[in-house]
PDB file of C-alpha atoms and ligand atoms in Angstrom:
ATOM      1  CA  UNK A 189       0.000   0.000   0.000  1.00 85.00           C
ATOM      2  CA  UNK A 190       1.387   3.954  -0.858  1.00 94.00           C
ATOM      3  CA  UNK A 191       0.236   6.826  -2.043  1.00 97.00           C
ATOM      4  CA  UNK A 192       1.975   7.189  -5.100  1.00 98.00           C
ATOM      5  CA  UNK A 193      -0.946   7.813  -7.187  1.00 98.00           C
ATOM      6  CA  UNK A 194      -3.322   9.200  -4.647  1.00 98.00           C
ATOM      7  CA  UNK A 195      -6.246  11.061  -6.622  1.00 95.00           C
ATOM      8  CA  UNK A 196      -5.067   9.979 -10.132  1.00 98.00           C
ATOM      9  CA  UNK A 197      -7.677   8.423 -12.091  1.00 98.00           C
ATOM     10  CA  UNK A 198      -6.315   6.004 -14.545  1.00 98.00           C
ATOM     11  CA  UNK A 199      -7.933   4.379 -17.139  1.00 98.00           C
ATOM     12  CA  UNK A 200      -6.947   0.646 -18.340  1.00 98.00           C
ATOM     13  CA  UNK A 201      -7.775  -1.198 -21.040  1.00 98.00           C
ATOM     14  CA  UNK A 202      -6.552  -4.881 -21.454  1.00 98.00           C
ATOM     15  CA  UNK A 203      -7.638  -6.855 -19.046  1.00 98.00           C
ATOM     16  CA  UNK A 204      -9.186 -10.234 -19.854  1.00 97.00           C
ATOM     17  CA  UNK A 205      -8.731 -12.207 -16.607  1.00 96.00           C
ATOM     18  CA  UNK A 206      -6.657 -12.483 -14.106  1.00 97.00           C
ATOM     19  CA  UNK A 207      -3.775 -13.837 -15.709  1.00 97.00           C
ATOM     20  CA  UNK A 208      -3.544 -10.394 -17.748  1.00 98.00           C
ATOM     21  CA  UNK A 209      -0.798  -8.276 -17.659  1.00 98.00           C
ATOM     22  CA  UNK A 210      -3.316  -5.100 -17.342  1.00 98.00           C
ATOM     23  CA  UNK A 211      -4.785  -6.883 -14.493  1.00 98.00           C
ATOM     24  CA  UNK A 212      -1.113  -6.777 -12.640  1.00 98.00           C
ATOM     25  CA  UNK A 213      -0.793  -2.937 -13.735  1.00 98.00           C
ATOM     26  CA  UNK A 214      -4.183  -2.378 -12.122  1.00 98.00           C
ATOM     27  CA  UNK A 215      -3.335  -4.459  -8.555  1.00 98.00           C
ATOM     28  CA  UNK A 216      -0.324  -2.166  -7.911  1.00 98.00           C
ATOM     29  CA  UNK A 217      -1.563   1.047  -9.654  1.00 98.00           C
ATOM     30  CA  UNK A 218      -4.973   0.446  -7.379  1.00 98.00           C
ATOM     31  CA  UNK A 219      -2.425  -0.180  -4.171  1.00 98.00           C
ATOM     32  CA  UNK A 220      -0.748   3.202  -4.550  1.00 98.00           C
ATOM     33  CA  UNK A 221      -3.958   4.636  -4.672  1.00 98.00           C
ATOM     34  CA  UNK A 222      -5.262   5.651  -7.918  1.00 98.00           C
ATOM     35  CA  UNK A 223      -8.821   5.724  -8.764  1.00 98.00           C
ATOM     36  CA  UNK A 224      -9.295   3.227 -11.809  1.00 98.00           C
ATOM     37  CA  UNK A 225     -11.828   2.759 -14.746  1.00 98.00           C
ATOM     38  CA  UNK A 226     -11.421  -0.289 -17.100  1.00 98.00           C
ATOM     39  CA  UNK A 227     -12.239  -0.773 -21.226  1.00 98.00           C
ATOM     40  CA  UNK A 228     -13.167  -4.104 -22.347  1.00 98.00           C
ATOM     41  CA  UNK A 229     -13.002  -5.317 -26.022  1.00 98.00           C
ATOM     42  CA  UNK A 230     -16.692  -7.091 -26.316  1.00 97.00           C
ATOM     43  CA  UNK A 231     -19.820  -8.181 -23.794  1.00 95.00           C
ATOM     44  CA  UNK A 232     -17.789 -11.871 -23.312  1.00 95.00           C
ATOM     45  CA  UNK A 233     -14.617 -10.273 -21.792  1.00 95.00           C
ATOM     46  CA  UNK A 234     -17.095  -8.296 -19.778  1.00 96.00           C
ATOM     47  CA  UNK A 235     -17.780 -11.331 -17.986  1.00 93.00           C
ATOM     48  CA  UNK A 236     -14.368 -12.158 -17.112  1.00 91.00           C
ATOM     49  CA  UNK A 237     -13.567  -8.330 -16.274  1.00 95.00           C
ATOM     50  CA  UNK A 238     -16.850  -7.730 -13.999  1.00 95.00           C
ATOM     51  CA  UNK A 239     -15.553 -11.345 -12.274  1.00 93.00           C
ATOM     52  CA  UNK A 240     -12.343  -9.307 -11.006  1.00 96.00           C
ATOM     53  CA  UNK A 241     -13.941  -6.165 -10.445  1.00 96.00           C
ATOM     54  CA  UNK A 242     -17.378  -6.588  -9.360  1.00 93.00           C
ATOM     55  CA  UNK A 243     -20.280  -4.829 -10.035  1.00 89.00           C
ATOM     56  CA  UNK A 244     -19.452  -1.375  -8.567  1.00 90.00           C
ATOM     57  CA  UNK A 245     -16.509  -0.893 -10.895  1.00 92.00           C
ATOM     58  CA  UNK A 246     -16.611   1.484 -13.740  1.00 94.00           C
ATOM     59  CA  UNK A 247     -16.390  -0.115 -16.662  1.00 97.00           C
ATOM     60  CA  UNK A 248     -16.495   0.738 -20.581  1.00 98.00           C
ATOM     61  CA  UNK A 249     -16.783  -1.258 -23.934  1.00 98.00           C
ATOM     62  CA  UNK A 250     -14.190  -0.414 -26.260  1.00 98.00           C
ATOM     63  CA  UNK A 251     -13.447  -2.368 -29.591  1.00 98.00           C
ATOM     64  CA  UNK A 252     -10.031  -0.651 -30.129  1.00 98.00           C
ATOM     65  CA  UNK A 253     -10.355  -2.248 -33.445  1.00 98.00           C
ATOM     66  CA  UNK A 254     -13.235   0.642 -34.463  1.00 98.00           C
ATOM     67  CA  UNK A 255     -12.970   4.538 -33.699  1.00 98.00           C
ATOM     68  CA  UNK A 256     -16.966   4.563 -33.455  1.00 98.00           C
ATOM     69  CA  UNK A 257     -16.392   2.296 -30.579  1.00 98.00           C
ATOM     70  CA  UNK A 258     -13.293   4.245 -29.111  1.00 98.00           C
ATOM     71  CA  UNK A 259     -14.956   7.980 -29.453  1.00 98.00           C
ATOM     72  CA  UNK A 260     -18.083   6.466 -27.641  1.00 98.00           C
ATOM     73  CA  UNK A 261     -16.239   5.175 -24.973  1.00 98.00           C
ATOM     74  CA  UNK A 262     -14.285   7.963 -24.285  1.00 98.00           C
ATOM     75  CA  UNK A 263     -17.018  10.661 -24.619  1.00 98.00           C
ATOM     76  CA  UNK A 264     -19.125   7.996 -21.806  1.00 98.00           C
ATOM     77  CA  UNK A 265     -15.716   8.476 -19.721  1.00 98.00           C
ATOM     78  CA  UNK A 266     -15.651  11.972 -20.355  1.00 98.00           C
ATOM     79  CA  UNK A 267     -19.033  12.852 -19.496  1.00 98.00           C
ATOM     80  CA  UNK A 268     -18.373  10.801 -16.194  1.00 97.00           C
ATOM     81  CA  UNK A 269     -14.508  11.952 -15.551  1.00 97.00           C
ATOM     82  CA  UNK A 270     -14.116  15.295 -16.992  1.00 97.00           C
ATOM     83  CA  UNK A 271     -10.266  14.138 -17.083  1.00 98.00           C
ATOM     84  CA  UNK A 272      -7.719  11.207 -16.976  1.00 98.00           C
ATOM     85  CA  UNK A 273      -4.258  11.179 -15.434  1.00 98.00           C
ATOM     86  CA  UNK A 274      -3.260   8.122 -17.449  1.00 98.00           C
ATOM     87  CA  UNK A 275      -4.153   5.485 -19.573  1.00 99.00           C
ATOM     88  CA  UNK A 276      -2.433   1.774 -19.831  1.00 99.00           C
ATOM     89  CA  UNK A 277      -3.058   0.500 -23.435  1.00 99.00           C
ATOM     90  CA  UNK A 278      -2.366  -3.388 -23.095  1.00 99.00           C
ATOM     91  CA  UNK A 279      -3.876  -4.352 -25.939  1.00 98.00           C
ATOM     92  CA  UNK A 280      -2.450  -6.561 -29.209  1.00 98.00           C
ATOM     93  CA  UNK A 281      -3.962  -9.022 -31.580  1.00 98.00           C
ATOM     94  CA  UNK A 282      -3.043 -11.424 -34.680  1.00 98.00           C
ATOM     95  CA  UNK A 283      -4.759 -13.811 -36.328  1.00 98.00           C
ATOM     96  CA  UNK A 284      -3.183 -16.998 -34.989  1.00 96.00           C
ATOM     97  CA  UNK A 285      -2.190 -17.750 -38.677  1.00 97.00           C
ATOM     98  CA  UNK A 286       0.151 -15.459 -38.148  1.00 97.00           C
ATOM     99  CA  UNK A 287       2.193 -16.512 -35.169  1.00 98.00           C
ATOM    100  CA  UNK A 288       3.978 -20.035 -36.311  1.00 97.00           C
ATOM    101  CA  UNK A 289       6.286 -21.096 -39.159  1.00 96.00           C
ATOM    102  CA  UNK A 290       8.132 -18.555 -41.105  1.00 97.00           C
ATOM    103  CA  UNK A 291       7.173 -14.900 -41.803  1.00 98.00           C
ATOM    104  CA  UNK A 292       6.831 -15.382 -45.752  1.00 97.00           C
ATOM    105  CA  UNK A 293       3.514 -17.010 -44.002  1.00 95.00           C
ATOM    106  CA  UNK A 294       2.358 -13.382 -43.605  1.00 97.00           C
ATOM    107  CA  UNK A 295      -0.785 -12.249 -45.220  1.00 98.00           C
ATOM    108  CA  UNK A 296      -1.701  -9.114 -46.540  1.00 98.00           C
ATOM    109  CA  UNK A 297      -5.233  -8.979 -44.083  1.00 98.00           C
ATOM    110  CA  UNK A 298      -3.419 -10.874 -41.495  1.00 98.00           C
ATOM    111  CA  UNK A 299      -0.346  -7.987 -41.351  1.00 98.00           C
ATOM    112  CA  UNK A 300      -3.189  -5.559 -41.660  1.00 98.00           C
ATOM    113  CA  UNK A 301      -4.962  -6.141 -38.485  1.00 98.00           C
ATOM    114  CA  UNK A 302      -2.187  -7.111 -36.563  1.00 98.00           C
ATOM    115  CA  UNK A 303      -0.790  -3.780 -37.210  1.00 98.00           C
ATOM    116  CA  UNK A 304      -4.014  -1.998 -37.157  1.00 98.00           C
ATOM    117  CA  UNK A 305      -5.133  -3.311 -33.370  1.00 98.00           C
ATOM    118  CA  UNK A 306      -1.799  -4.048 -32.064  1.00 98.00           C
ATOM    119  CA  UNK A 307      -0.081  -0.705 -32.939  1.00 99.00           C
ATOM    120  CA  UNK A 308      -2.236   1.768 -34.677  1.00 99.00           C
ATOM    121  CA  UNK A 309      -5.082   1.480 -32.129  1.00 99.00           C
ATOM    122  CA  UNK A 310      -2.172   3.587 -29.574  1.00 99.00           C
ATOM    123  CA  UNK A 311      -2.526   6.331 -31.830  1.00 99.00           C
ATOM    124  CA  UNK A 312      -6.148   5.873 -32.202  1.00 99.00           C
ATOM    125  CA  UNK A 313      -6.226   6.333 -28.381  1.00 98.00           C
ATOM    126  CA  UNK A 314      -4.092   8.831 -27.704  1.00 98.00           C
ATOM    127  CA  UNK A 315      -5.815  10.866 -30.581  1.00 98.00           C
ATOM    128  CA  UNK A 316      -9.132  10.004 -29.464  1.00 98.00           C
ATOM    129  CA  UNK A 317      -8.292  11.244 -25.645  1.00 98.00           C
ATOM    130  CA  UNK A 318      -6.474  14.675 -27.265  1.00 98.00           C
ATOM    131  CA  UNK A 319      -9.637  15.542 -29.134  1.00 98.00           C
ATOM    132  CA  UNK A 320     -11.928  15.076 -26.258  1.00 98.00           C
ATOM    133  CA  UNK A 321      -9.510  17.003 -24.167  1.00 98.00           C
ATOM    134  CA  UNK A 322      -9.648  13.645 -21.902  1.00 98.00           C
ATOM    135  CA  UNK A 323      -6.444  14.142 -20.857  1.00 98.00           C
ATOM    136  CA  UNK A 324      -4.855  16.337 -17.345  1.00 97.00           C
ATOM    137  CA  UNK A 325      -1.260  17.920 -17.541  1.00 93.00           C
ATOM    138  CA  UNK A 326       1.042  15.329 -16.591  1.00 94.00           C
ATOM    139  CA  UNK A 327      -0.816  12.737 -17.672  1.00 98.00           C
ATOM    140  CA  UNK A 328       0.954   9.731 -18.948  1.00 98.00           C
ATOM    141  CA  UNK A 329       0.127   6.671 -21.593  1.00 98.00           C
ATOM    142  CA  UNK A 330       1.392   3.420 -20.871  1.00 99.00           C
ATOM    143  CA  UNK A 331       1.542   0.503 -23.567  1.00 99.00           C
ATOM    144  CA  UNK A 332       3.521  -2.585 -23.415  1.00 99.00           C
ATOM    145  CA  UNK A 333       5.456  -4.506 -26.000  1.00 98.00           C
ATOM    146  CA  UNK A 334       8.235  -7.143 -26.540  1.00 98.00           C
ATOM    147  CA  UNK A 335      11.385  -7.558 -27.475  1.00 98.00           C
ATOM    148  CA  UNK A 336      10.332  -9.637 -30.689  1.00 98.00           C
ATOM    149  CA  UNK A 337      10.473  -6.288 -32.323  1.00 98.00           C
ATOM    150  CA  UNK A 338      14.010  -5.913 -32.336  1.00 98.00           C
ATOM    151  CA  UNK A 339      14.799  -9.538 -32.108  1.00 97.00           C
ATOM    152  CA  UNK A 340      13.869 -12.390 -34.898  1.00 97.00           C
ATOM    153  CA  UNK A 341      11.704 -14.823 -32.263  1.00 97.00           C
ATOM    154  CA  UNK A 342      10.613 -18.256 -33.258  1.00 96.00           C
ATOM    155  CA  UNK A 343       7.257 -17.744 -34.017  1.00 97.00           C
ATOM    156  CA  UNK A 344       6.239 -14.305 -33.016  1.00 98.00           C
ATOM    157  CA  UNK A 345       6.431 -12.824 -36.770  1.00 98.00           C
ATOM    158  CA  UNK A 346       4.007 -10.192 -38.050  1.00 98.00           C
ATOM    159  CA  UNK A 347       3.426  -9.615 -33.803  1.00 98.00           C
ATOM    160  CA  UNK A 348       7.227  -8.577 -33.801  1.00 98.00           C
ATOM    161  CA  UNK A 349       6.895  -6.279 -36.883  1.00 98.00           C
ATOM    162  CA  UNK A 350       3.525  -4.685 -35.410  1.00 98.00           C
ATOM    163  CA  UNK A 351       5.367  -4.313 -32.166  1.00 98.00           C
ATOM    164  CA  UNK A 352       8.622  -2.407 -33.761  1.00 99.00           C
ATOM    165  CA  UNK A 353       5.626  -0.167 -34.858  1.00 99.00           C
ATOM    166  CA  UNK A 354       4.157   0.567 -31.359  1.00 99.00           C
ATOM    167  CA  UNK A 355       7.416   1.098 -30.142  1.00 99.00           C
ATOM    168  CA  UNK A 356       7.813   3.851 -32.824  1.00 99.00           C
ATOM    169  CA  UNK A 357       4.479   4.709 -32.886  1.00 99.00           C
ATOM    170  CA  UNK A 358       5.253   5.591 -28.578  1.00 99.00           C
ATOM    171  CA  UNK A 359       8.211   7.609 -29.739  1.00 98.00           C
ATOM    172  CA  UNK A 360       6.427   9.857 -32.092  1.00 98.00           C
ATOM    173  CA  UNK A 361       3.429  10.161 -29.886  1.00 98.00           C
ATOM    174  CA  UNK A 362       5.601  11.083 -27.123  1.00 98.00           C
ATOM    175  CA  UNK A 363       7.492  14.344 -29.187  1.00 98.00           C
ATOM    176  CA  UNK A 364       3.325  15.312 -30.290  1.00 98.00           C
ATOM    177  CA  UNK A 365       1.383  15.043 -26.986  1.00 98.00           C
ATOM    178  CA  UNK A 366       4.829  16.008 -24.905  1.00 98.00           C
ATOM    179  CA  UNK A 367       4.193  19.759 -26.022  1.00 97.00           C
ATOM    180  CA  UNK A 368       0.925  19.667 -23.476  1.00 97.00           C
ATOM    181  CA  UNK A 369       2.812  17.845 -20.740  1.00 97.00           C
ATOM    182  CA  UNK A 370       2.020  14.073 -21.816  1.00 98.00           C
ATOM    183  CA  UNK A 371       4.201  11.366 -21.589  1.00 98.00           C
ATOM    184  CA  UNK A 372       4.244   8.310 -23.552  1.00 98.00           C
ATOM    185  CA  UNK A 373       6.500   5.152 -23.134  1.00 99.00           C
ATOM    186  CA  UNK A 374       6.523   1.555 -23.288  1.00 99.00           C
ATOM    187  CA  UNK A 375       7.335  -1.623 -21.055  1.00 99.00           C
ATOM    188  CA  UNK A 376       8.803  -4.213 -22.651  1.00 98.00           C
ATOM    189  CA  UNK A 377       7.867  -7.025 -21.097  1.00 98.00           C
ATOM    190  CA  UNK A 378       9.330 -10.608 -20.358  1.00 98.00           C
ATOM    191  CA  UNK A 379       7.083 -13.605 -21.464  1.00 98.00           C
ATOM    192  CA  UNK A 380       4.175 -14.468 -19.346  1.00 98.00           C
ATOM    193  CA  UNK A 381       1.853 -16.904 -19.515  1.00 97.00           C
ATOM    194  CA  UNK A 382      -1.616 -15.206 -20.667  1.00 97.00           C
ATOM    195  CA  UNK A 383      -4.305 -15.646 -23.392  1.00 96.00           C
ATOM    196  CA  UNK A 384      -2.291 -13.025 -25.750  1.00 96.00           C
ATOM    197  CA  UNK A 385       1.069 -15.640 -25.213  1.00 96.00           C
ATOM    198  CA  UNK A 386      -1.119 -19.274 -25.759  1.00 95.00           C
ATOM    199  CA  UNK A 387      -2.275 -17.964 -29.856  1.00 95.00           C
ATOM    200  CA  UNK A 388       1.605 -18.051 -30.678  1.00 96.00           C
ATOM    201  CA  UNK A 389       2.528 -21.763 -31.951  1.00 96.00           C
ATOM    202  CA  UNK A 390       5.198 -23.523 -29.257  1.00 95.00           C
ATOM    203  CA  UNK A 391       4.312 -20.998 -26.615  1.00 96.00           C
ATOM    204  CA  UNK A 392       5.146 -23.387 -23.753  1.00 97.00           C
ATOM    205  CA  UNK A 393       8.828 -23.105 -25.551  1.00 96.00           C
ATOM    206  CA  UNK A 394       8.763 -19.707 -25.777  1.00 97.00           C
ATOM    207  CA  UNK A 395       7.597 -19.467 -21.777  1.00 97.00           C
ATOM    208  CA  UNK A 396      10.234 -21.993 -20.527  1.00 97.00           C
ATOM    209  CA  UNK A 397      13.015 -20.418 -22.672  1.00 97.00           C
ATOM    210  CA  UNK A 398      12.021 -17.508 -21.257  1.00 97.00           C
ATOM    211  CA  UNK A 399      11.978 -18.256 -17.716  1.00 97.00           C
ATOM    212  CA  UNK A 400      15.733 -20.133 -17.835  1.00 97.00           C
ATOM    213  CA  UNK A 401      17.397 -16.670 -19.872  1.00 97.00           C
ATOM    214  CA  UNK A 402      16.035 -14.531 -16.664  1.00 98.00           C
ATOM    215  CA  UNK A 403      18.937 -13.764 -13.609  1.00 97.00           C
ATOM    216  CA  UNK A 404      17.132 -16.153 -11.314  1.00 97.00           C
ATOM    217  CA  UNK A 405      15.421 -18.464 -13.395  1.00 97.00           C
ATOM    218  CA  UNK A 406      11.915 -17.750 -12.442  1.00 97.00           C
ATOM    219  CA  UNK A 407       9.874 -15.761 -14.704  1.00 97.00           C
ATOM    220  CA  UNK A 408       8.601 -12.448 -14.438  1.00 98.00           C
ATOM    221  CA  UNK A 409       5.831 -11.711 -12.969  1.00 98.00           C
ATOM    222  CA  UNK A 410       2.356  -9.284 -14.182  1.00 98.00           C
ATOM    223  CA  UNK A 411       2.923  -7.375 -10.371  1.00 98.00           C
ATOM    224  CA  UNK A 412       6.578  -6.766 -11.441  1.00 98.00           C
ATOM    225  CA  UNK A 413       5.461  -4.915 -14.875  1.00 98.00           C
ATOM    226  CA  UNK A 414       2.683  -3.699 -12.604  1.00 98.00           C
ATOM    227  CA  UNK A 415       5.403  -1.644 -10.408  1.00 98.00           C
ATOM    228  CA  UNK A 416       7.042   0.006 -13.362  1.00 99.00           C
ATOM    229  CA  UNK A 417       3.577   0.834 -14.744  1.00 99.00           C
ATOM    230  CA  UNK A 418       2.613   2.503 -11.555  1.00 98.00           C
ATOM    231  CA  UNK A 419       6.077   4.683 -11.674  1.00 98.00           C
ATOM    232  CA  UNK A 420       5.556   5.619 -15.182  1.00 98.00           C
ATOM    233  CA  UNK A 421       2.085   7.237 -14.059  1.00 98.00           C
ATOM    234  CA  UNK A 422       3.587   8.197 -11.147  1.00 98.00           C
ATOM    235  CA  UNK A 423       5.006  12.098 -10.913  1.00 97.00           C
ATOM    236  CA  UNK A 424       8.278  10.351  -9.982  1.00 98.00           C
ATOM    237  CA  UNK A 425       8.248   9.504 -14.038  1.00 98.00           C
ATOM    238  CA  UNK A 426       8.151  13.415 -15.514  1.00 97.00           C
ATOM    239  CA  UNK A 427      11.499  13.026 -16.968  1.00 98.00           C
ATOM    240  CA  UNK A 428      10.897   9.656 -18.614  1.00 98.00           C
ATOM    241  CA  UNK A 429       9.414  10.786 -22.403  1.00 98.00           C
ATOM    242  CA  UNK A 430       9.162   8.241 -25.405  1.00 98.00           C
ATOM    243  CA  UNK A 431      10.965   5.405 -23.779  1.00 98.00           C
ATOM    244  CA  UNK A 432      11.050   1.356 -24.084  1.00 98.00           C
ATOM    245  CA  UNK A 433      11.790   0.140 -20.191  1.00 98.00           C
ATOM    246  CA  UNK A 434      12.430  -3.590 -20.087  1.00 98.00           C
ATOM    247  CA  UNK A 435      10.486  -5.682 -17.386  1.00 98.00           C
ATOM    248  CA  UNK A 436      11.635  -8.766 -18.246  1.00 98.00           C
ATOM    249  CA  UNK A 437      14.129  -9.870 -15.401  1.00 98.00           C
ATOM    250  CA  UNK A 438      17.361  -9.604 -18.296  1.00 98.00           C
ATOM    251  CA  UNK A 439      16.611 -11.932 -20.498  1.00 98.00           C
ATOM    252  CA  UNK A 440      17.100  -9.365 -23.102  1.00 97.00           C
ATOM    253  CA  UNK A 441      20.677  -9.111 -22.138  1.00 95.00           C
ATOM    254  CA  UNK A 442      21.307 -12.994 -22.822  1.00 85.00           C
TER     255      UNK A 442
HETATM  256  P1  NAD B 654      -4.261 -10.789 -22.562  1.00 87.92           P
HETATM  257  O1  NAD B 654      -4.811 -11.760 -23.535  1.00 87.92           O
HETATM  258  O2  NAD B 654      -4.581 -10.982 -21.149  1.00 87.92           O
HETATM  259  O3  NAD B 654      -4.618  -9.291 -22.976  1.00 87.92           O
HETATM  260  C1  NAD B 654      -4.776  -8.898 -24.308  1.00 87.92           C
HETATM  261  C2  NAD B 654      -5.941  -7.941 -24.306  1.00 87.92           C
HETATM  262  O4  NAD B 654      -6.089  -7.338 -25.597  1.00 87.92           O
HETATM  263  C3  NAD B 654      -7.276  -8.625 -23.973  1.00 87.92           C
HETATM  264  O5  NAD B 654      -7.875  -7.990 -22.863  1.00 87.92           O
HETATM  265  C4  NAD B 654      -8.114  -8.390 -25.236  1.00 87.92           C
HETATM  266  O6  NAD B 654      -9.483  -8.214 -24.954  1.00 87.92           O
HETATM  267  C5  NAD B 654      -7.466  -7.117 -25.760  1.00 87.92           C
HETATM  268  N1  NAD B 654      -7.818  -6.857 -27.151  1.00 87.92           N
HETATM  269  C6  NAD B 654      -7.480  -7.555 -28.260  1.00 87.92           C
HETATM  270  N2  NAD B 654      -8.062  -7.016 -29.359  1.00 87.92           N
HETATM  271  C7  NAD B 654      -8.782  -5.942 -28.926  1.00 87.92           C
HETATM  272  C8  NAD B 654      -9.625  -4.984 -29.564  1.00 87.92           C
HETATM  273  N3  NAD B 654      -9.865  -5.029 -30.880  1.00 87.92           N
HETATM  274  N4  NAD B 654     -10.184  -4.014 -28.796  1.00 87.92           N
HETATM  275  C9  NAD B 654      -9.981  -3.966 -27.469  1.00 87.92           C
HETATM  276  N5  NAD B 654      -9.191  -4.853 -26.797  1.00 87.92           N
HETATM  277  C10 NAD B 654      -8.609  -5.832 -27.521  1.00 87.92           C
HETATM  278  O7  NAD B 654      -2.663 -10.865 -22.797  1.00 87.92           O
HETATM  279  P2  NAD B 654      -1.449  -9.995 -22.257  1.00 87.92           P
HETATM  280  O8  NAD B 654      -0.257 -10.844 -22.487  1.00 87.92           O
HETATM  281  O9  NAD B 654      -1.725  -9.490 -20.912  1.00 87.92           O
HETATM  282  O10 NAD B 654      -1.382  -8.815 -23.314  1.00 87.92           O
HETATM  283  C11 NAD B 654      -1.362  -7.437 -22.956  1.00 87.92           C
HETATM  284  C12 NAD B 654      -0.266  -6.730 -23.736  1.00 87.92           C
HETATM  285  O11 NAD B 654       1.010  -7.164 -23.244  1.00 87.92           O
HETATM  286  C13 NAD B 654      -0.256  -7.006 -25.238  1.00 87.92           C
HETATM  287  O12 NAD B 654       0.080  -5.829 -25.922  1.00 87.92           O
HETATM  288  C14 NAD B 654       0.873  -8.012 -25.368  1.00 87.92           C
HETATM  289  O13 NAD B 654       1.438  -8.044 -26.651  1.00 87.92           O
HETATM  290  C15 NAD B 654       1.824  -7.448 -24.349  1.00 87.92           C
HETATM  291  N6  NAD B 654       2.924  -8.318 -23.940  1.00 87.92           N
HETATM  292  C16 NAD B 654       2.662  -9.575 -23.487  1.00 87.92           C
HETATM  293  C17 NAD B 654       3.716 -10.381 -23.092  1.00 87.92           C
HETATM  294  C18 NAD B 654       3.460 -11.763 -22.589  1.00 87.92           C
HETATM  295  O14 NAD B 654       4.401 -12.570 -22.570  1.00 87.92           O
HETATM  296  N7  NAD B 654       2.272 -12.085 -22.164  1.00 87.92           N
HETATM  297  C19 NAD B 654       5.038  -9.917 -23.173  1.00 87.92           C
HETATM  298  C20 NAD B 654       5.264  -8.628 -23.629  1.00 87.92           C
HETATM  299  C21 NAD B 654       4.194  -7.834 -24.016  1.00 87.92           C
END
């Protein structure tokens, strides 16, 4: 329990259940005190979402997918709110088509929504928020990636390519909305076993390879990218702007 986000409301979109990585960033963002609202993509993750949160939560369908859906959500959360102090996008998606064998396996509409919900839908949301005036000074966008966008990983494919995006996409965002005092960055997280992980082909590879590269040989956990997610909407974070900060226990050193 702390303070560090005492009478910040922060909005998160991502969770699915409670093996989610959004679900850690809420625990420990929800521990330091911040006031939280939650997005969900569809009416059947609502029911795993409301499971976690229970009835009195706030929460908001968002298709990230659609900017109907996103500009209706966010004028709902506006109307509620008035303002955010931070949002944690930790959303991605490919077809599962797309995450096994070789990338010359890519299609054109595969690539295309991969890229389109896993990396254009930050920009979607951030420019969504900006128009609405959604968000306070200070305020700060989380999103998290992996380091399959610098690094060829078995597997991971047009994911990797649509991550390399985000990761720009977080850079350039963070130059446009740093102007009003928002701050963008990304985690990089290690692998974790969630729903996202179990649509790429040999994920229990992936996972265990994972797990033996970190210092200790246990994997990291969704409370330990929770921690960094609460500092990065934290005022302790002002002078971190467009940045990718590894959560991942050093396996990317290995
Ligand atoms: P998860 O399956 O728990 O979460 C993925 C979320 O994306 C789900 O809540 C899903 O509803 C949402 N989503 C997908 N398409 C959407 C759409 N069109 N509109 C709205 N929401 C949509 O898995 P996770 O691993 O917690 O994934 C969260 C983020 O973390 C993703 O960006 C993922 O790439 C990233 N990440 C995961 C790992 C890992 O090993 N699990 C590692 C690094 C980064």
């Amino acid at each position: 329990m702390g303070d560090l986000l005492a009478n910040k409301t922060i909005l998160v979109m991502g969770v699915a259940n409670r093996r989610s990585i959004a679900w850690g960033c809420a625990q420990i963002m929800q521990e330091q005190g911040a006031n939280l609202i939650y997005t969900y993509q569809n009416e059947r993750l609502k029911k795993g979402l409301l499971k976690l949160v229970g009835d009195e939560a706030s929460l908001f369908e968002c298709d990230v997918a659609d900017d109907n859906s996103i500009a209706q959500a966010f004028s709902e959360i506006k109307a509620r709110y008035g303002k955010l102090d931070g949002i944690v996008h930790a959303i991605a998606y490919a077809p599962k088509a797309e995450l096994e064998g070789e990338i010359t396996n890519a299609t054109r509409a595969g690539f295309q929504t991969a890229l389109d919900v896993s990396a254009y839908s930050l920009i979607a949301v951030s420019k969504a928020a900006m128009e609405l005036a959604l968000l306070n000074d200070l305020a700060s966008l989380v999103t998290l990636t992996y380091m399959g966008s610098t690094r060829a990983i078995p597997n991971y494919n047009t994911m990797g390519i649509a991550k390399a995006a985000l990761e720009s996409s977080v850079r350039y965002l963070a130059r446009d909305l740093g102007k009003f005092g928002i701050r963008v960055n990304a985690i990089s997280a290690g692998a974790i076993k969630t729903l996202a992980v179990t649509g790429i082909k040999g994920h229990s590879d992936l996972l265990e390879i994972s797990k033996q590269r970190t210092v200790d040989q246990a994997a990291v956990t969704i409370r330990e990218v929770g921690g960094t997610c609460a500092f990065l909407m934290s005022d302790l974070a002002t002078g971190v702007v467009g940045d990718v900060i590894y959560v991942d226990k050093g396996v990317h050193l290995i």
